[in-house]
Coordinates of C-alpha atoms and ligand atoms in Angstrom, one line a residue:
N724 CA 144.2 126.4 199.2
V725 CA 144.5 122.8 198.3
T726 CA 142.8 120.1 197.1
V727 CA 142.8 116.6 196.9
A728 CA 141.1 114.3 194.6
F729 CA 140.1 110.5 196.3
V730 CA 139.4 107.6 193.7
G731 CA 138.5 104.5 195.1
L732 CA 135.1 105.0 197.1
G733 CA 134.6 101.4 198.3
A734 CA 135.2 100.2 202.5
M735 CA 138.0 102.3 203.0
G736 CA 137.8 105.0 200.4
Y737 CA 134.1 106.4 201.4
P738 CA 135.5 107.4 204.6
M739 CA 138.5 108.6 204.4
A740 CA 137.6 110.8 201.5
A741 CA 133.8 112.2 204.0
H742 CA 136.7 113.0 206.2
L743 CA 139.3 114.7 203.5
S744 CA 136.2 116.7 202.5
R745 CA 135.3 118.2 205.6
R746 CA 138.9 119.8 205.4
F747 CA 140.4 120.1 202.0
E748 CA 137.8 120.9 198.7
T749 CA 137.6 117.1 197.7
L750 CA 137.0 115.6 194.2
V751 CA 136.5 112.6 193.8
W752 CA 135.3 109.6 190.6
N753 CA 135.2 105.6 191.7
R754 CA 133.6 103.2 188.5
T755 CA 130.6 102.7 189.6
H756 CA 129.4 106.5 189.6
E757 CA 126.2 106.1 191.6
K758 CA 129.0 106.4 194.5
A759 CA 130.6 109.4 194.4
L760 CA 127.2 110.6 193.5
Q761 CA 126.3 109.7 196.9
H762 CA 129.4 110.8 198.7
A763 CA 129.4 114.0 196.8
A764 CA 125.1 114.4 199.0
E765 CA 126.4 113.3 202.0
Y766 CA 129.7 115.5 202.5
G767 CA 130.2 117.7 199.9
S768 CA 132.1 115.7 198.2
R769 CA 132.4 116.5 193.9
A770 CA 132.0 113.8 191.8
V771 CA 134.2 113.5 188.7
T772 CA 133.2 111.4 186.0
S773 CA 136.5 110.9 184.9
V774 CA 140.1 110.2 186.6
A775 CA 142.2 113.0 184.4
A776 CA 139.9 115.2 185.5
A777 CA 140.1 113.8 189.2
A778 CA 144.2 114.0 188.3
E779 CA 143.9 117.7 188.1
A780 CA 143.6 117.8 192.5
D781 CA 147.7 118.9 194.1
I782 CA 147.4 115.2 195.5
L783 CA 145.6 112.4 194.6
F784 CA 144.4 109.8 196.3
T785 CA 144.1 106.2 195.3
C786 CA 142.4 102.9 197.7
L787 CA 141.7 99.9 195.0
P788 CA 142.3 96.5 195.4
T789 CA 145.5 95.8 194.1
S790 CA 148.3 97.1 192.1
A791 CA 147.4 96.6 189.3
E792 CA 143.9 98.2 189.9
V793 CA 146.0 101.4 190.5
A794 CA 148.6 100.8 187.0
A795 CA 145.9 100.6 185.0
L796 CA 145.0 104.1 185.9
A797 CA 148.0 105.8 185.4
G798 CA 147.6 106.5 181.4
D799 CA 144.1 108.8 182.5
V800 CA 146.3 110.2 185.8
I801 CA 149.2 111.4 183.0
S802 CA 146.3 112.6 180.8
G803 CA 145.7 115.1 183.0
A804 CA 147.7 116.5 185.8
G805 CA 148.5 119.6 186.7
N806 CA 151.8 120.6 187.3
G807 CA 153.1 118.5 190.1
L808 CA 150.9 116.4 191.0
V809 CA 151.5 114.1 194.3
W810 CA 149.6 110.5 193.7
V811 CA 149.5 108.6 197.4
D812 CA 148.5 105.4 196.6
C813 CA 146.8 103.4 199.7
T814 CA 146.1 100.9 198.9
S815 CA 146.9 97.2 200.4
G816 CA 149.4 97.7 197.4
D817 CA 152.9 95.5 195.4
P818 CA 156.3 96.8 196.8
E819 CA 157.4 96.1 193.0
V820 CA 154.5 97.1 190.7
T821 CA 154.9 100.3 193.2
R822 CA 157.6 101.3 192.4
E823 CA 158.6 101.1 188.4
L824 CA 155.2 103.1 188.3
A825 CA 157.1 105.6 190.8
V826 CA 160.2 105.5 187.6
R827 CA 157.5 105.8 185.1
L828 CA 155.5 108.7 186.5
A829 CA 158.4 110.6 187.2
G830 CA 159.4 110.7 184.0
Q831 CA 155.9 112.2 183.8
G832 CA 156.7 114.9 186.7
I833 CA 154.8 113.1 188.5
E834 CA 155.1 112.3 192.1
F835 CA 154.2 108.5 193.7
V836 CA 154.4 108.0 197.1
D837 CA 152.6 104.5 198.8
A838 CA 150.9 105.4 201.9
P839 CA 149.0 102.1 202.6
L840 CA 145.9 101.5 205.7
S841 CA 145.5 99.6 208.7
G842 CA 143.1 100.0 211.5
G843 CA 140.2 98.9 209.2
T844 CA 136.6 100.3 208.0
A845 CA 136.2 101.3 211.9
G846 CA 140.1 103.0 211.4
A847 CA 138.4 104.6 209.1
E848 CA 134.9 106.1 209.8
A849 CA 136.2 107.5 213.4
G850 CA 140.2 109.4 211.1
K851 CA 141.6 106.8 213.2
L852 CA 143.6 105.2 210.5
S853 CA 148.0 104.4 210.7
V854 CA 149.5 104.9 207.6
M855 CA 152.3 103.6 206.8
F856 CA 154.4 105.8 204.1
G857 CA 157.0 104.9 201.6
G858 CA 158.9 108.1 200.0
A859 CA 160.3 110.9 200.5
E860 CA 160.8 112.8 204.0
S861 CA 160.0 116.0 201.9
T862 CA 157.0 115.2 200.3
L863 CA 155.2 113.5 203.5
E864 CA 156.0 117.0 204.4
E865 CA 153.8 118.3 201.9
V866 CA 151.3 115.5 202.2
R867 CA 150.5 115.5 206.1
P868 CA 148.4 118.4 206.9
A869 CA 146.0 115.5 203.8
L870 CA 147.3 112.4 205.8
E871 CA 146.3 113.4 208.6
A872 CA 142.2 114.2 207.8
F873 CA 142.3 110.3 208.6
A874 CA 145.1 108.9 210.9
T875 CA 146.6 109.3 214.3
K876 CA 149.4 107.1 213.1
I877 CA 152.1 108.3 210.8
V878 CA 154.9 106.3 210.0
R879 CA 157.5 106.9 207.1
V880 CA 158.9 103.3 207.1
G881 CA 161.2 104.0 203.8
E882 CA 161.6 104.7 200.1
V883 CA 158.4 104.4 197.6
G884 CA 157.2 100.5 198.0
S885 CA 158.3 100.5 201.7
G886 CA 155.4 101.0 202.6
H887 CA 153.3 98.6 200.7
A888 CA 156.3 95.6 202.0
V889 CA 155.6 96.8 205.5
K890 CA 151.6 96.2 204.5
A891 CA 152.3 92.7 203.7
I892 CA 154.7 92.2 206.3
N893 CA 151.6 93.4 209.0
N894 CA 148.5 91.8 207.8
A895 CA 150.7 88.1 207.1
L896 CA 151.0 88.6 210.9
L897 CA 147.2 89.2 211.7
A898 CA 146.3 85.5 208.6
V899 CA 149.2 84.0 211.1
N900 CA 147.2 85.3 214.3
L901 CA 144.3 84.3 213.4
W902 CA 144.5 81.1 211.8
A903 CA 146.9 80.0 215.0
A904 CA 144.1 81.9 217.1
G905 CA 141.6 79.6 215.5
E906 CA 143.0 76.6 215.4
G907 CA 143.9 76.4 219.7
L908 CA 140.0 78.0 220.2
A909 CA 138.3 75.0 218.5
A910 CA 140.3 72.5 220.2
L911 CA 139.6 74.7 223.5
A912 CA 135.9 74.3 221.8
A913 CA 135.9 69.9 221.3
L914 CA 137.1 69.6 224.7
G915 CA 134.4 71.5 225.8
V916 CA 135.8 75.3 227.7
D917 CA 134.3 77.7 226.4
V918 CA 136.0 79.9 224.2
G919 CA 133.9 83.5 226.1
A920 CA 135.4 82.4 229.3
A921 CA 139.0 81.2 227.8
L922 CA 139.8 84.4 225.9
E923 CA 138.8 86.4 228.8
V924 CA 141.4 85.0 230.1
I925 CA 143.6 84.6 227.3
N926 CA 143.4 87.9 226.8
A927 CA 144.7 89.0 230.4
S928 CA 148.0 86.7 229.2
S929 CA 150.8 86.7 227.0
G930 CA 148.5 84.7 224.0
R931 CA 146.8 87.8 223.0
S932 CA 146.3 89.6 219.8
N933 CA 144.3 92.3 217.6
V934 CA 142.4 89.0 216.7
T935 CA 142.0 87.3 220.2
E936 CA 141.0 91.1 222.0
N937 CA 138.8 91.7 219.1
L938 CA 137.6 90.4 216.0
I939 CA 137.3 86.9 216.5
P940 CA 134.7 87.7 220.2
Q941 CA 132.7 90.6 217.8
R942 CA 132.4 88.4 215.0
V943 CA 133.1 84.5 215.3
L944 CA 131.7 84.6 218.6
T945 CA 128.6 86.2 217.9
R946 CA 128.7 84.2 214.5
T947 CA 128.0 87.8 212.5
F948 CA 130.9 88.2 210.4
P949 CA 130.4 91.3 209.7
A950 CA 132.0 91.3 205.7
T951 CA 134.2 94.2 206.1
F952 CA 137.4 93.1 205.2
K953 CA 136.8 90.3 201.9
L954 CA 138.8 87.4 202.8
A955 CA 140.4 87.4 198.8
L956 CA 141.8 90.2 199.7
L957 CA 143.7 88.7 202.6
A958 CA 144.7 86.5 201.2
K959 CA 146.4 89.4 198.7
D960 CA 148.2 89.9 200.9
A961 CA 149.1 86.9 202.3
G962 CA 151.2 86.3 198.9
L963 CA 152.0 90.1 199.0
A964 CA 154.0 89.0 202.2
M965 CA 155.2 86.2 199.8
D966 CA 156.7 88.5 197.7
V967 CA 158.5 89.8 200.0
V968 CA 160.0 87.1 201.3
R969 CA 161.6 85.2 198.1
G970 CA 163.2 89.3 197.1
A971 CA 164.3 89.0 200.6
R972 CA 166.1 85.6 200.0
A973 CA 164.5 85.2 203.6
S974 CA 162.3 81.8 204.8
A975 CA 159.3 81.7 206.2
P976 CA 157.4 78.6 206.2
V977 CA 154.8 79.9 208.6
I978 CA 154.0 82.9 207.2
A979 CA 153.9 80.1 203.6
M980 CA 151.9 78.4 204.8
T981 CA 149.6 81.0 206.1
E982 CA 149.7 81.2 203.0
S983 CA 147.9 78.6 201.8
L984 CA 145.5 77.7 204.2
I985 CA 144.1 81.5 204.2
R986 CA 143.7 80.3 200.3
A987 CA 142.2 77.6 200.7
A988 CA 139.7 79.5 202.9
V989 CA 138.9 81.9 200.2
N990 CA 138.0 78.6 197.6
E991 CA 136.4 76.7 200.6
I992 CA 134.4 80.1 202.5
G993 CA 134.3 82.3 199.9
P994 CA 136.3 86.0 198.7
D995 CA 133.8 88.3 199.2
E996 CA 132.8 86.6 203.5
D997 CA 134.8 88.8 206.2
H998 CA 138.6 87.8 206.7
T999 CA 137.5 86.4 210.2
A1000 CA 135.1 83.7 208.4
A1001 CA 138.8 81.5 207.4
L1002 CA 137.7 80.3 211.0
K1003 CA 135.0 77.3 209.5
L1004 CA 137.7 75.8 207.4
I1005 CA 139.5 74.7 211.2
E1006 CA 135.4 74.5 212.4
R1007 CA 134.7 72.3 209.0
W1008 CA 137.7 70.2 210.0
S1009 CA 137.7 70.1 213.0
K1010 CA 133.6 68.9 213.6
T1011 CA 133.2 72.2 216.2
E1012 CA 132.3 75.3 216.7
I1013 CA 133.9 77.7 217.9
R1014 CA 132.0 79.2 220.7
Ligands
NDP319 P1 136.3 97.4 198.5 O1 136.4 96.1 197.8 O2 135.4 97.7 200.1 O3 136.4 98.5 197.2 C1 137.8 98.4 196.3 C2 136.9 100.0 196.0 O4 138.0 99.6 194.2 C3 135.5 100.4 195.3 O5 135.2 102.2 194.9 C4 135.6 99.7 193.7 O6 134.5 100.6 192.9 C5 137.1 99.9 193.1 N1 137.2 99.2 192.0 C6 137.5 97.8 192.3 N2 138.3 97.6 190.5 C7 137.8 98.4 189.8 C8 138.5 98.7 188.5 N3 139.3 97.7 187.9 N4 139.1 100.1 188.3 C9 138.2 101.2 189.4 N5 138.1 100.6 190.8 C10 137.7 99.9 190.7 O7 137.8 97.2 199.0 P2 138.2 98.2 200.5 O8 138.4 99.4 200.6 O9 137.6 96.9 201.6 O10 139.5 98.1 200.6 C11 140.4 98.6 199.1 C12 141.8 98.3 199.9 O11 142.5 98.8 200.9 C13 142.7 96.9 199.4 O12 143.5 97.2 198.8 C14 142.8 96.4 200.8 O13 143.6 95.2 201.0 C15 143.0 98.0 201.6 N6 142.8 97.5 203.1 C16 141.4 97.2 203.4 C17 140.7 97.7 205.2 C18 139.7 96.8 205.3 O14 139.7 96.4 206.2 N7 138.2 96.5 204.2 C19 141.3 97.4 205.6 C20 143.4 98.5 205.8 C21 143.5 98.5 203.9 P3 133.6 100.0 193.0 O15 132.8 100.5 193.5 O16 133.2 100.1 191.0 O17 133.2 98.7 193.5

């Protein structure tokens, strides 16, 4: 009987751990312990009071803001880990930090792999996330039944760290699409074009993306901007994408500029606002509302 543990019951982790607890004995730990207690009461998981206790499971999941918070747990994980622990990091993390951590943990008999996610909080709640897996094929097979508790698309993209690299580029594409769609639609709005009508036809045309099909209609046109994925996290991901670009000695001026624009939006609009609220900066600059 496989026991799993989940560390980081945030917007993504809370519903992911709920799916796990329907199939496995699940330990949960969260910095703010009340959330772990609430999770246990709601889903029958078991709230533990230390990361070391969580590390006694067979598979340990983490989903924290950045790799810095993940790496900071390593000492506690090492002190609590049983034989053959596999640590699956679902954070949108830093490939470099992850590779270094994997080497350090391997020396302690712990296998560290990366499995960042896409699909948002809606995907996490539905158990229909996509996973970009970085690690050995055999490790993927070992943890696949647990990943399948919350994911419907699981792709191994390479050795440890490569999942994070793919995730960073995916989110850079999200940022580029978001910003470009915002610029284009703000211009149309300023011309007096109805943005809803424009999107109706763009979404049956070649310029469509998840941004035009879902994010802008659901979050911007409604003016609700629900904060399910924080602007600060998108800026972090765009920065990681530029690290990937520099590490490859590649040239990516559009991604570089978009990172800067998203950083400006974090400062002007606020780190905890939803990522789609970045378009409020475009609205200010163009003195028009996207509607
Ligand atoms: P949240 O801000 O909702 O949750 C963050 C979690 O990390 C909370 O459980 C928080 O605990 C915990 N935490 C923060 N700092 C520390 C720390 N120093 N030590 C221990 N625990 C800490 O983030 P999300 O769930 O939105 O995002 C998590 C990761 O998933 C990020 O890397 C993000 O980029 C990625 N992601 C997010 C998506 C989304 O749509 N939201 C989609 C795909 C990936 P506490 O409750 O105490 O604050």
